[in-house]
Coordinates of C-alpha atoms and ligand atoms in Angstrom, one line a residue:
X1 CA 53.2 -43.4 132.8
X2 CA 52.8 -40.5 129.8
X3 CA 51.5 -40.9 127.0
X4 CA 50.6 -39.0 123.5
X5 CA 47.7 -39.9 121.8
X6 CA 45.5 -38.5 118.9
X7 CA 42.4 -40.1 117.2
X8 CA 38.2 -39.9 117.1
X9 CA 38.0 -38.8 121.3
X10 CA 34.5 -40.0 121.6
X11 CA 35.1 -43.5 120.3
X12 CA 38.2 -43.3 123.1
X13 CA 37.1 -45.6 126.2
X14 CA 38.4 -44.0 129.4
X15 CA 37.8 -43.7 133.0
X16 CA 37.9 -39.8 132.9
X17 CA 38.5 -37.5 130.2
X18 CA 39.8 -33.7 131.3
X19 CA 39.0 -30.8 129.3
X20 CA 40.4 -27.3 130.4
X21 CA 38.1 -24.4 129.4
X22 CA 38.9 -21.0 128.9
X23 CA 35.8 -18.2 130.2
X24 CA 36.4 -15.9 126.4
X25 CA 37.8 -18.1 124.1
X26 CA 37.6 -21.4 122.4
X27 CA 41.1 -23.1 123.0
X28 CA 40.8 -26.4 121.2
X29 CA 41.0 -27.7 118.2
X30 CA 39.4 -30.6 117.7
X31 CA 35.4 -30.2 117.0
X32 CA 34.5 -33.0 119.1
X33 CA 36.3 -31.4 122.2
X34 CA 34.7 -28.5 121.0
X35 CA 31.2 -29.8 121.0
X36 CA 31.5 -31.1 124.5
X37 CA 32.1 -28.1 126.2
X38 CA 29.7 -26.4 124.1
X39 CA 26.5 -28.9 125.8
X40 CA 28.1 -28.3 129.0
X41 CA 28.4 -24.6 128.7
X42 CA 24.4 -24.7 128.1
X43 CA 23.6 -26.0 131.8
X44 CA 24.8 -23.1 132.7
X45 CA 26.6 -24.1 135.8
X46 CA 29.8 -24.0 134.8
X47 CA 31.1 -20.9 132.6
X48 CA 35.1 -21.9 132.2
X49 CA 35.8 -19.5 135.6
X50 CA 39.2 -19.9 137.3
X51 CA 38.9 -23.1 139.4
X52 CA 35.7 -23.7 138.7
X53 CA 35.1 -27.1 137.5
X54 CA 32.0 -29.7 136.6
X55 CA 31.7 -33.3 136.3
X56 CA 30.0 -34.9 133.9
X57 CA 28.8 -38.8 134.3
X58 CA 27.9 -41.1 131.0
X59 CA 28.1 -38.5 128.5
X60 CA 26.0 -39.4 125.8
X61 CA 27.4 -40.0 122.0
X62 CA 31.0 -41.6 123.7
X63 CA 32.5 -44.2 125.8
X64 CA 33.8 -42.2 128.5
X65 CA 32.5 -42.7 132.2
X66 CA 33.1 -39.2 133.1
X67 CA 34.3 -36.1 131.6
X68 CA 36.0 -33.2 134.1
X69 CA 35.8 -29.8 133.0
X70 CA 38.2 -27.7 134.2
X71 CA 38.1 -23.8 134.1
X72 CA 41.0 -22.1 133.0
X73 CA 39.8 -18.5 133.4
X74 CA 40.8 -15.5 130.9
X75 CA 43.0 -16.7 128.0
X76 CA 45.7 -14.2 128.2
X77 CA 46.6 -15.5 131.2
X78 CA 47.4 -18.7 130.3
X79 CA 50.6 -19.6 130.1
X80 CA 52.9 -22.9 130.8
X81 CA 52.9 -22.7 134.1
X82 CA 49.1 -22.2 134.5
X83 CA 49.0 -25.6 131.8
X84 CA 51.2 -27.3 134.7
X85 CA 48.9 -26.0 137.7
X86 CA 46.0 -27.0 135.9
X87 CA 47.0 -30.8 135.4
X88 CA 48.6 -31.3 138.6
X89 CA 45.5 -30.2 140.2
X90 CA 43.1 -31.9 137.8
X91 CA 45.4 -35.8 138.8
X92 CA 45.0 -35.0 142.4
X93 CA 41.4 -34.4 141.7
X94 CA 41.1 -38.0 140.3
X95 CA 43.2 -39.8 142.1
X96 CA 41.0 -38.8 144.9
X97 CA 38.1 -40.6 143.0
X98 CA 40.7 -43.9 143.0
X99 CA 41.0 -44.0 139.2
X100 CA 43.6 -45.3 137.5
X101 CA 43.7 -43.9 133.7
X102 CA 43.1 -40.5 132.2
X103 CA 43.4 -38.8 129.4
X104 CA 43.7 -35.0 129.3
X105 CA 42.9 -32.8 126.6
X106 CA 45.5 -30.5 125.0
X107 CA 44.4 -27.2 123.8
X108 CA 45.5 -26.0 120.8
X109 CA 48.8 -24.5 120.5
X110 CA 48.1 -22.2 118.0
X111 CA 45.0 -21.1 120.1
X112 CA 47.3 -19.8 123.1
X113 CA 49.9 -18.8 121.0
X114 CA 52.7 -21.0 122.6
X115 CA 55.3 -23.7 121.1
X116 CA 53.7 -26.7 120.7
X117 CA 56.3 -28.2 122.5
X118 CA 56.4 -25.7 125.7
X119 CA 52.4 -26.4 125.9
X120 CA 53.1 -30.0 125.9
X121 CA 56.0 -30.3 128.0
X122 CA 53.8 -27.9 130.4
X123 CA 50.9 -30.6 130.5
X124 CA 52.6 -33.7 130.8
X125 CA 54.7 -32.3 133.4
X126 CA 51.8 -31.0 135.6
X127 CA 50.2 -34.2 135.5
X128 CA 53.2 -36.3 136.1
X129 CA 54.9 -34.3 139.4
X130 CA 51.2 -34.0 140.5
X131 CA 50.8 -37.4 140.7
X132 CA 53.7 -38.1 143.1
X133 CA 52.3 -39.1 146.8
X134 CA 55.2 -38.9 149.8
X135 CA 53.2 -41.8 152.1
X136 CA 55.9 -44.0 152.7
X137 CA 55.9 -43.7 156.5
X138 CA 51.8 -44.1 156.7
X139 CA 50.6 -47.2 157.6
X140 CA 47.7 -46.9 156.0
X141 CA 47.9 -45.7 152.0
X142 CA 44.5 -44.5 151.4
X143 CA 45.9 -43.0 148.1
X144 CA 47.0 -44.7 145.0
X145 CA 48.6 -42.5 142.0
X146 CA 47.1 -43.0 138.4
X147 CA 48.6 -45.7 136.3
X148 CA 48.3 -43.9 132.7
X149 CA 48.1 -40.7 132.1
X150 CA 47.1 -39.8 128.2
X151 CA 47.4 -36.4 126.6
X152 CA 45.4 -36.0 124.1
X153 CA 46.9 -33.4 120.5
X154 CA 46.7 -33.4 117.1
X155 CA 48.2 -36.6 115.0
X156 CA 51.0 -34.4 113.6
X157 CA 52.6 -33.4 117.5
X158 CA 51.8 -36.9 118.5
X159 CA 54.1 -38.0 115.2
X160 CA 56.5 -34.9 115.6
X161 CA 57.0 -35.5 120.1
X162 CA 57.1 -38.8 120.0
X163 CA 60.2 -38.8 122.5
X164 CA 58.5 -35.4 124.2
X165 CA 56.3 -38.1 126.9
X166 CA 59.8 -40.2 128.1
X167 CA 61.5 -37.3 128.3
X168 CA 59.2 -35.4 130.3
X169 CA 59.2 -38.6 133.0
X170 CA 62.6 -38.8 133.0
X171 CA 63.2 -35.2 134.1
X172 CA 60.3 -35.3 136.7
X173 CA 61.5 -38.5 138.1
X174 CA 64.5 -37.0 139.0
X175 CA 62.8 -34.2 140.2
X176 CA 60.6 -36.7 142.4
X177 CA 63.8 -38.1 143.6
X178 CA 65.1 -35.0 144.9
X179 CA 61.8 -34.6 146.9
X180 CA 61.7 -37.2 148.8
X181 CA 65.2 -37.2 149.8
X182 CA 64.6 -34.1 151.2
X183 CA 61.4 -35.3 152.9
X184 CA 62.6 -38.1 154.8
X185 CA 63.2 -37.4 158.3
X186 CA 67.1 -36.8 159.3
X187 CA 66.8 -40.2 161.4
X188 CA 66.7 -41.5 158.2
X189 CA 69.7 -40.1 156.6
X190 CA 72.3 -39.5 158.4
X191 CA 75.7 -38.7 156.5
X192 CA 77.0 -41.8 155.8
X193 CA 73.4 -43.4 154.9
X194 CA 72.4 -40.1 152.7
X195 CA 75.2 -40.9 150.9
X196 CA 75.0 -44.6 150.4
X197 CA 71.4 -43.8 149.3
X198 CA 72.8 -41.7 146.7
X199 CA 75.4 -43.8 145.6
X200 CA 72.7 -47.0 145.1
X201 CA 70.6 -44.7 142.8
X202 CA 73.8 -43.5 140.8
X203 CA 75.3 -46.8 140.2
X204 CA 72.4 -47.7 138.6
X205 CA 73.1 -45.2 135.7
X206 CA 76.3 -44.6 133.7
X207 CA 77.9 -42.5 136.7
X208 CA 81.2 -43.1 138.5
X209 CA 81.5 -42.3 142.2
X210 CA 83.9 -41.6 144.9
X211 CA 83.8 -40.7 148.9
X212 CA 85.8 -39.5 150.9
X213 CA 85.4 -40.5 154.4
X214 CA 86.4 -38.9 157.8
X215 CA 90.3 -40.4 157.4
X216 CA 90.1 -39.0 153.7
X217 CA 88.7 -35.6 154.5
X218 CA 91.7 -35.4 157.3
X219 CA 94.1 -36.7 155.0
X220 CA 93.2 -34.4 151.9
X221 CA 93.2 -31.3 154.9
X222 CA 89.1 -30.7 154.4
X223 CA 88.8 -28.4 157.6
X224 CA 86.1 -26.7 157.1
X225 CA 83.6 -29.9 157.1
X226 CA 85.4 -31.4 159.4
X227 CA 84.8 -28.7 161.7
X228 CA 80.8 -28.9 160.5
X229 CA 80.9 -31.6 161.3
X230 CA 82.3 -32.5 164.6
X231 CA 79.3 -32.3 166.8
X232 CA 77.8 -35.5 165.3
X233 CA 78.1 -38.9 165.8
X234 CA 77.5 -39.1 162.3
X235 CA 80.8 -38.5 160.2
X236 CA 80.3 -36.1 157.6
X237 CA 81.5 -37.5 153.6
X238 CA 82.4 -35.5 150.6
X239 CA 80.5 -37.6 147.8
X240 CA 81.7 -37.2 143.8
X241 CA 79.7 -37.9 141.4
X242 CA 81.1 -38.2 137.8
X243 CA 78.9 -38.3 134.6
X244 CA 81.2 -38.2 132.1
X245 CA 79.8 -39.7 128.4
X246 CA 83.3 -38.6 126.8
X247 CA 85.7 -40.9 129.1
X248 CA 86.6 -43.4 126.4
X249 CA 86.7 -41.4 122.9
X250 CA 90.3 -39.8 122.3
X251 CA 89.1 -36.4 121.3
X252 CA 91.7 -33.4 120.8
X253 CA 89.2 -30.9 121.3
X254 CA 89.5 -29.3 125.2
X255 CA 86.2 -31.4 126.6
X256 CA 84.2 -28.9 128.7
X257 CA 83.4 -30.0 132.1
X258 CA 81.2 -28.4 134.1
X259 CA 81.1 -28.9 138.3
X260 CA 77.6 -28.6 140.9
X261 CA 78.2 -28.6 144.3
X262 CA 75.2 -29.1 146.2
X263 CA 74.6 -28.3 150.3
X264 CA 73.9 -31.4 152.4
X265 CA 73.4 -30.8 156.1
X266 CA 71.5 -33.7 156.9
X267 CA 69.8 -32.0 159.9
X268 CA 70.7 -28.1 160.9
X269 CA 70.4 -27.4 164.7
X270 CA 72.8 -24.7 164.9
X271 CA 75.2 -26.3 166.7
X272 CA 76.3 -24.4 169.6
X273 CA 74.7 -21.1 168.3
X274 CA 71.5 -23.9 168.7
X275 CA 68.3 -22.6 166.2
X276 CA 65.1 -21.9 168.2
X277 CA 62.3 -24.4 168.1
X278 CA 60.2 -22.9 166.2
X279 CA 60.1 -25.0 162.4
X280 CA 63.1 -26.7 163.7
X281 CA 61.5 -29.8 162.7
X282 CA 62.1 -28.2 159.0
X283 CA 66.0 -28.4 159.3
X284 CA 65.5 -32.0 157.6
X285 CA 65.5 -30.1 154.2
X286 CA 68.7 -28.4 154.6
X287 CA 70.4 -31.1 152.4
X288 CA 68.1 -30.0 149.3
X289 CA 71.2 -28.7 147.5
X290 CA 72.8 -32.6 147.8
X291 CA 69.4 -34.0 147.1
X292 CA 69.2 -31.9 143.4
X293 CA 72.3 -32.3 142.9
X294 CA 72.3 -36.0 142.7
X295 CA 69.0 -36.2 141.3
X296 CA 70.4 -33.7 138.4
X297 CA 73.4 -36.0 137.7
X298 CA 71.6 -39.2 137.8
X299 CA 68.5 -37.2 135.4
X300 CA 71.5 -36.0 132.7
X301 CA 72.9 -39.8 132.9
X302 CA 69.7 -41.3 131.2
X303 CA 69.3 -38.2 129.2
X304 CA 72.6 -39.3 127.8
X305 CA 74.0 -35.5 128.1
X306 CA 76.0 -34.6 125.8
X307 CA 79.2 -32.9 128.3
X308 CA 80.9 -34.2 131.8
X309 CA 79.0 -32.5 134.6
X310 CA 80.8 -33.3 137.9
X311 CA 78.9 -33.5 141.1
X312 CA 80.6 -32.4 144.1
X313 CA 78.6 -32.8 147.3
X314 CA 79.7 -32.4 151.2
X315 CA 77.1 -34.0 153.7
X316 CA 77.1 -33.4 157.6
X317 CA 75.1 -33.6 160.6
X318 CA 75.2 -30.2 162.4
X319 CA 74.4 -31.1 165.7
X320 CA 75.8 -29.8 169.0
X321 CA 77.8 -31.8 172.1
X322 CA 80.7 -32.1 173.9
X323 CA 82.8 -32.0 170.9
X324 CA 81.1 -29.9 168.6
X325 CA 83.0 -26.4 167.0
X326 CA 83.2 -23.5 169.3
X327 CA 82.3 -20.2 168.2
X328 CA 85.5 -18.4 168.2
X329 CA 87.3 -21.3 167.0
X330 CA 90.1 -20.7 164.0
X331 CA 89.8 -23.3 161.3
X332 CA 92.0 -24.2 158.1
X333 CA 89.8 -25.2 155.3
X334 CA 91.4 -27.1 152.4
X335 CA 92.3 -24.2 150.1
X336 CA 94.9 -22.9 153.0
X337 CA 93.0 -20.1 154.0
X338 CA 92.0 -19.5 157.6
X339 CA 88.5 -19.3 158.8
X340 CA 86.9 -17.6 162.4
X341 CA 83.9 -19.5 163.7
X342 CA 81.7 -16.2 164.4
X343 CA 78.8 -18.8 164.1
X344 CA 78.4 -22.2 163.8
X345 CA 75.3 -21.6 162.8
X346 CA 76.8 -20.3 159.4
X347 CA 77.4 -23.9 158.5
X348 CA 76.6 -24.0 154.9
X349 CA 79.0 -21.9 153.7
X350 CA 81.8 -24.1 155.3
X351 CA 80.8 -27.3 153.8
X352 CA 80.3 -25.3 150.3
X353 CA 84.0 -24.0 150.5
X354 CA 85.9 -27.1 151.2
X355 CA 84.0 -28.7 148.5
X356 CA 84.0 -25.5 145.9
X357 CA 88.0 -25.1 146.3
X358 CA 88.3 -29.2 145.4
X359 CA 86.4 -29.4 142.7
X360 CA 88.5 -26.4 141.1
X361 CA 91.8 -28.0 141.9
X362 CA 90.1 -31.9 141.0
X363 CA 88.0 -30.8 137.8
X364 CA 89.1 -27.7 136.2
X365 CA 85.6 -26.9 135.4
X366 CA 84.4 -24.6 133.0
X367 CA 81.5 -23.4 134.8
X368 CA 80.8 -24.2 138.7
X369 CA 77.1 -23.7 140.0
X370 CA 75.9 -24.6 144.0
X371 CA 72.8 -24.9 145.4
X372 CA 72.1 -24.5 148.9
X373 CA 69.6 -23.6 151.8
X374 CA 72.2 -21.2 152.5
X375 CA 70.3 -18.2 154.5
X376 CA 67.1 -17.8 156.2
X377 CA 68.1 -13.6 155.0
X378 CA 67.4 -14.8 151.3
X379 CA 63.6 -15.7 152.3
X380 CA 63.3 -12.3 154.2
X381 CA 64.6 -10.8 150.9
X382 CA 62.8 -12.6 148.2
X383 CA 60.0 -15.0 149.9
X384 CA 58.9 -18.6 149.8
X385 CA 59.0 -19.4 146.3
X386 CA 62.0 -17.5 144.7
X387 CA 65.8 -18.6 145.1
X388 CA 68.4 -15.9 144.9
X389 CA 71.3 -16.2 142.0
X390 CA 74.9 -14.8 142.5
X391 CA 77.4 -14.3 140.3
X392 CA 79.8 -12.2 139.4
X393 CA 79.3 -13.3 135.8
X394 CA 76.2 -11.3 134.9
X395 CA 75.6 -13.8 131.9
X396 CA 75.7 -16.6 133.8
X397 CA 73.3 -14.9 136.0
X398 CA 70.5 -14.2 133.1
X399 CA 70.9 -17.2 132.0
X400 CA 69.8 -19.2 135.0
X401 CA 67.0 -16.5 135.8
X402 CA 65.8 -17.4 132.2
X403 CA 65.9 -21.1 132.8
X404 CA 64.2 -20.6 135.5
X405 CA 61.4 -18.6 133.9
X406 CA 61.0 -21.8 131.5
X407 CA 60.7 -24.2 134.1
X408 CA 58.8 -22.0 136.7
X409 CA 61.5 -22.1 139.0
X410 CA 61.8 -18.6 139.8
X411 CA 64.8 -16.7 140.2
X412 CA 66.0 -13.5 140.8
X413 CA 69.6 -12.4 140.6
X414 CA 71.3 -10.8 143.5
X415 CA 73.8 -8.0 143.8
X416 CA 77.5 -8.3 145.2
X417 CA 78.7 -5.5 145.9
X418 CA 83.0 -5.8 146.6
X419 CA 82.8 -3.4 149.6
X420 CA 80.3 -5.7 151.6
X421 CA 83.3 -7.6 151.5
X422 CA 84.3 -5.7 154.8
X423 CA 81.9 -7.1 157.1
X424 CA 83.6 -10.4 157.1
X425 CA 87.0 -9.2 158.3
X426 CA 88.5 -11.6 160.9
X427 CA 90.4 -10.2 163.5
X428 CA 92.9 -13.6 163.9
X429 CA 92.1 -15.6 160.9
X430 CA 91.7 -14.8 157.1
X431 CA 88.4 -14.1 157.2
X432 CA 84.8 -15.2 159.6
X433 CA 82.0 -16.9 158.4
X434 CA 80.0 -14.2 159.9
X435 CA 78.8 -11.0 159.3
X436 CA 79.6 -8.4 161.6
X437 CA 76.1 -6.6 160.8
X438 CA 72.8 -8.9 160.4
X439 CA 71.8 -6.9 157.2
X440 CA 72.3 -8.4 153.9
X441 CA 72.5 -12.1 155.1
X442 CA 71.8 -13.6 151.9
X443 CA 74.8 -11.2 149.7
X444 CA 77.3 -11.9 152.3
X445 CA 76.7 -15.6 152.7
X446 CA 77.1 -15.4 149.0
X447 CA 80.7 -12.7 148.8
X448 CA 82.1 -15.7 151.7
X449 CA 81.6 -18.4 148.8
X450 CA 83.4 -15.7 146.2
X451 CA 86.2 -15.1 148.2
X452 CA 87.1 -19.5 147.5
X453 CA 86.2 -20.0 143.5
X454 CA 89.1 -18.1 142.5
X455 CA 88.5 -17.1 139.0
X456 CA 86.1 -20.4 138.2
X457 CA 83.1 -18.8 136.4
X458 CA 80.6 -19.9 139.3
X459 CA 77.1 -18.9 140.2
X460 CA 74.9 -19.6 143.6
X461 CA 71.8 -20.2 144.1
X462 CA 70.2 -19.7 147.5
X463 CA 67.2 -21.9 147.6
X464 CA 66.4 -21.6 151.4
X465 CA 62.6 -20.3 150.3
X466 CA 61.5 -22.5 147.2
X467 CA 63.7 -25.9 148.3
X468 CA 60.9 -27.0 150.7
X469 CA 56.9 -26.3 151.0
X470 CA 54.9 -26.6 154.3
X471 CA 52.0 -26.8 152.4
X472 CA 50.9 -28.7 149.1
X473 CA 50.7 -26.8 145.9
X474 CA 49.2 -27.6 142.6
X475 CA 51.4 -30.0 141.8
X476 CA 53.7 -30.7 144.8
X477 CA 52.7 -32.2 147.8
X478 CA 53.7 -30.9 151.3
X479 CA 57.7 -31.0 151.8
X480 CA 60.3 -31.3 149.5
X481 CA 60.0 -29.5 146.3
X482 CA 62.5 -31.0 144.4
X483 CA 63.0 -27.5 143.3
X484 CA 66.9 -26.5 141.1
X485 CA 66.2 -30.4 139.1
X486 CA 64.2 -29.4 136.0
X487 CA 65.6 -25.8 135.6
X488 CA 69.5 -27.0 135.9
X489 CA 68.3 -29.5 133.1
X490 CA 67.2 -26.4 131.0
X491 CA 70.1 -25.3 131.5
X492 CA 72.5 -27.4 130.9
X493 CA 70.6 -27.7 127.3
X494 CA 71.2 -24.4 126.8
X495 CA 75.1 -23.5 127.2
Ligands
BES501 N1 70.2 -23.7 156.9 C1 70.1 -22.4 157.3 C2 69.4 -21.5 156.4 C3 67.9 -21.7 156.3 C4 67.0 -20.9 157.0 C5 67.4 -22.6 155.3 C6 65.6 -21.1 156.8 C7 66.1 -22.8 155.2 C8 65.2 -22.0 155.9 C9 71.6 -21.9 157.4 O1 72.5 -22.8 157.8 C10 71.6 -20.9 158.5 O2 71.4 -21.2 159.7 N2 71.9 -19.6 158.2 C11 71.9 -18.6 159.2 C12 73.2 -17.8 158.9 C13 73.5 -16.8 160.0 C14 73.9 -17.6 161.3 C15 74.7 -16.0 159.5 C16 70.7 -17.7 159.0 O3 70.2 -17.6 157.9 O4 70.2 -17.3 160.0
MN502 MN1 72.7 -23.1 159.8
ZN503 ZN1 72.1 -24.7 157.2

């Protein structure tokens, strides 16, 4: 849990107390803060270095067991995100130690020249996702997360953010949702159980839900994920989720609507055109456009958002067999045009059109955004941690890329260029869901999706790289990131 809190620091009894240093500047405020770091400075053992940090047991004049200093490094490179790194890493430090409240010290707004809300936000955040263990299939859980997590400020931001700590939890639980979704082995979530794990968590809030089974996708002419599909025991589902806080005022005004359609391929082997082995294992995550999407939807319903956001989400199992799509094979997805399997591995974009040309033709929306793990060409092009945005709506675009700069979700917009348009000529259907050259993966995956949003201002976001983590960072553990939850939030705030 987060908390605010401002008062005399050395009368505070605590388990820990965390103080970031900086190695050329006095960041803090408070003269008692200021004072501590001053005696520990002295011993010369620790001078506020990057990563370098000291603890301190008993400290003498207060009632705190233990303080941890923490080095920040230069102050002009401080910024949110390095506030974020710096807590996250500080909670796993103590959890490690098996404690179970902390307080962490804020620095001074002014001091680093940032909003006293952004350095806030930046803190609580940190500690709160880095505090987040994924050990639900270990029998033994040597770890426990801390209880209470204090940030300590000045009186007037404690008075002036009072609602700044619950909202802060509320947008990383959802992000903590997403990541475990997307960690759990496919055994585990297989269409129809992915979805009624989705569905549990949204009835909970003020969402409305539909699904649309195997029958309805048939009925409704949904081709395309059928055809994903078809290899699986598992039957794939188009799941809708509906926050919509304006359903039961009478309103004249045109209510704006807006639509996320997130990728959910429970498990990716290929299909026929099977994957190699290598990171196979790491197909589990290639529903991390489902999982954010949900998460995002559920987030925005205890947010109480202001505007209906619609989220439309196909899940499959892309497996191969006996009755699996061919390559080769001609398809008709649901918007009537015709589709040539070049490559069942290519499965993402299938799922996304089927469930892109409903939700224009279901929802009107003003705005349409997807997230997928769409290419494995958009981690060649940008690397591990940066998603790829396309749109033909360059505003759109920026705007995303700056939400993303907020939230340290990085993003980097995308060309799409009309002619590329070529290389996905069909020679017997309408158009193939492959390529005919293997350059450019990423921009023609993304010109496929174009050619089925008609004139819906849309944007896509390839989050093959950033969705999933083989490693642990600062503060994310190994696996599912959870990554497109808190900068959709941001967002959505902003248009
Ligand atoms: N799910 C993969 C993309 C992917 C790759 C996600 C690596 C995360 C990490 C997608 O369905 C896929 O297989 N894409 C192919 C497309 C190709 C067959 C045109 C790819 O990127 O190789
Ligand atoms: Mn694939
Ligand atoms: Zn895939």
């Amino acid at each position: 849990m987060l908390k605010l809190f401002s008062g005399e620091i050395l009368k505070k009894k605590a388990e820990c107390l965390v103080i970031p240093v900086c190695e050329d500047a006095d960041i803090h405020d408070d003269p008692s803060i200021t004072g501590l770091i001053e005696k520990v400075l002295k011993l010369k053992e620790f001078k506020g270095k990057k990563d370098d940090s000291v603890v301190l047991y008993d400290p003498a004049g207060t009632k705190l067991e233990r303080i941890l200093f923490v080095g920040l490094g230069k102050l002009e490179k401080i910024d949110a995100e390095a506030l974020r790194k710096f807590a996250g890493k500080s909670v796993k430090e103590l959890i490690k130690k098996a404690l179970s409240e902390i307080v962490i010290c804020a620095p001074g707004p002014e001091k680093l020249n940032m909003k006293d809300d952004v350095l806030l936000s930046a803190i609580l955040e940190g500690a709160f996702l880095g505090n987040h263990l994924f050990d639900k299939y270990k029998k033994d859980k040597k770890k426990k997360p801390l209880k209470i997590v204090s940030v300590f400020t000045d009186s007037k931001f404690v008075k002036s953010r009072r609602l700044l700590p619950a909202r802060i939890e509320t947008i990383c639980k959802g992000t903590i949702l997403a990541r475990e979704w997307v960690s759990m082995p496919s055994n585990e979530k297989r269409p129809d159980r992915f979805v009624r794990s989705m569905v549990k968590a949204a009835e909970k809030e003020d969402l409305s839900f539909s699904i649309l089974d195997e029958k309805a996708l048939k009925q409704n002419g949904m081709g395309a994920i059928l055809a994903v599909g078809a290899g699986s025991r598992s039957r794939p589902r188009l799941l809708i989720l509906d926050y919509n806080p304006l359903k039961n005022k009478k309103s004249s005004k045109k209510k704006k609507t807006l639509v996320l359609v997130g990728k959910g391929v429970t498990f990716d082997s290929g299909g026929i055109n099977l994957k190699p082995s290598a990171s196979l294992d790491e197909m589990k995550m290639d529903m991390s456009g489902a999982a954010s999407v949900a998460s995002i939807l559920i987030t925005l319903a205890r947010l109480k958002h202001k505007f209906r956001v619609v989220g439309v989400i196909p899940v499959v199992e892309n497996m191969p067999s006996g009755d699996a799509t061919r390559p080769g094979d001609i398809i008709k997805t649901y918007s009537g045009k015709t589709v040539e399997i070049g490559n069942t591995d290519a499965e993402g974009r299938l799922i996304l059109i089927d469930a892109m040309a409903y939700a224009i033709k279901m929802f009107k929306p003003e705005v349409m955004i997807d997230m997928a793990t769409l290419t494995g060409a958009c981690v060649v092009a940008l690397g591990e941690s940066i998603a790829g945005v396309f749109s033909t709506d360059e505003e759109l675009a920026k705007e995303i890329v700056a939400a993303g700069e907020a939230t340290a979700e990085r993003c980097w917009a995308m060309p799409m260029p009309e002619d590329y348009k070529n290389l996905l000529k069909s020679e017997f259907a309408d158009i193939n869901n492959m390529s005919s050259t293997r350059w450019g993966g990423a921009i023609t995956a993304a010109l496929f999706l174009s050619e089925f949003v008609e004139n819906t201002r849309w944007a896509h976001i390839d989050i093959a790289g950033p969705a999933y983590s083989k490693k642990a960072g600062d503060y994310c553990g190994a696996g599912g990131t959870g990554f497109g939850v808190r900068l959709l939030i941001n967002l959505l705030n902003k248009i």
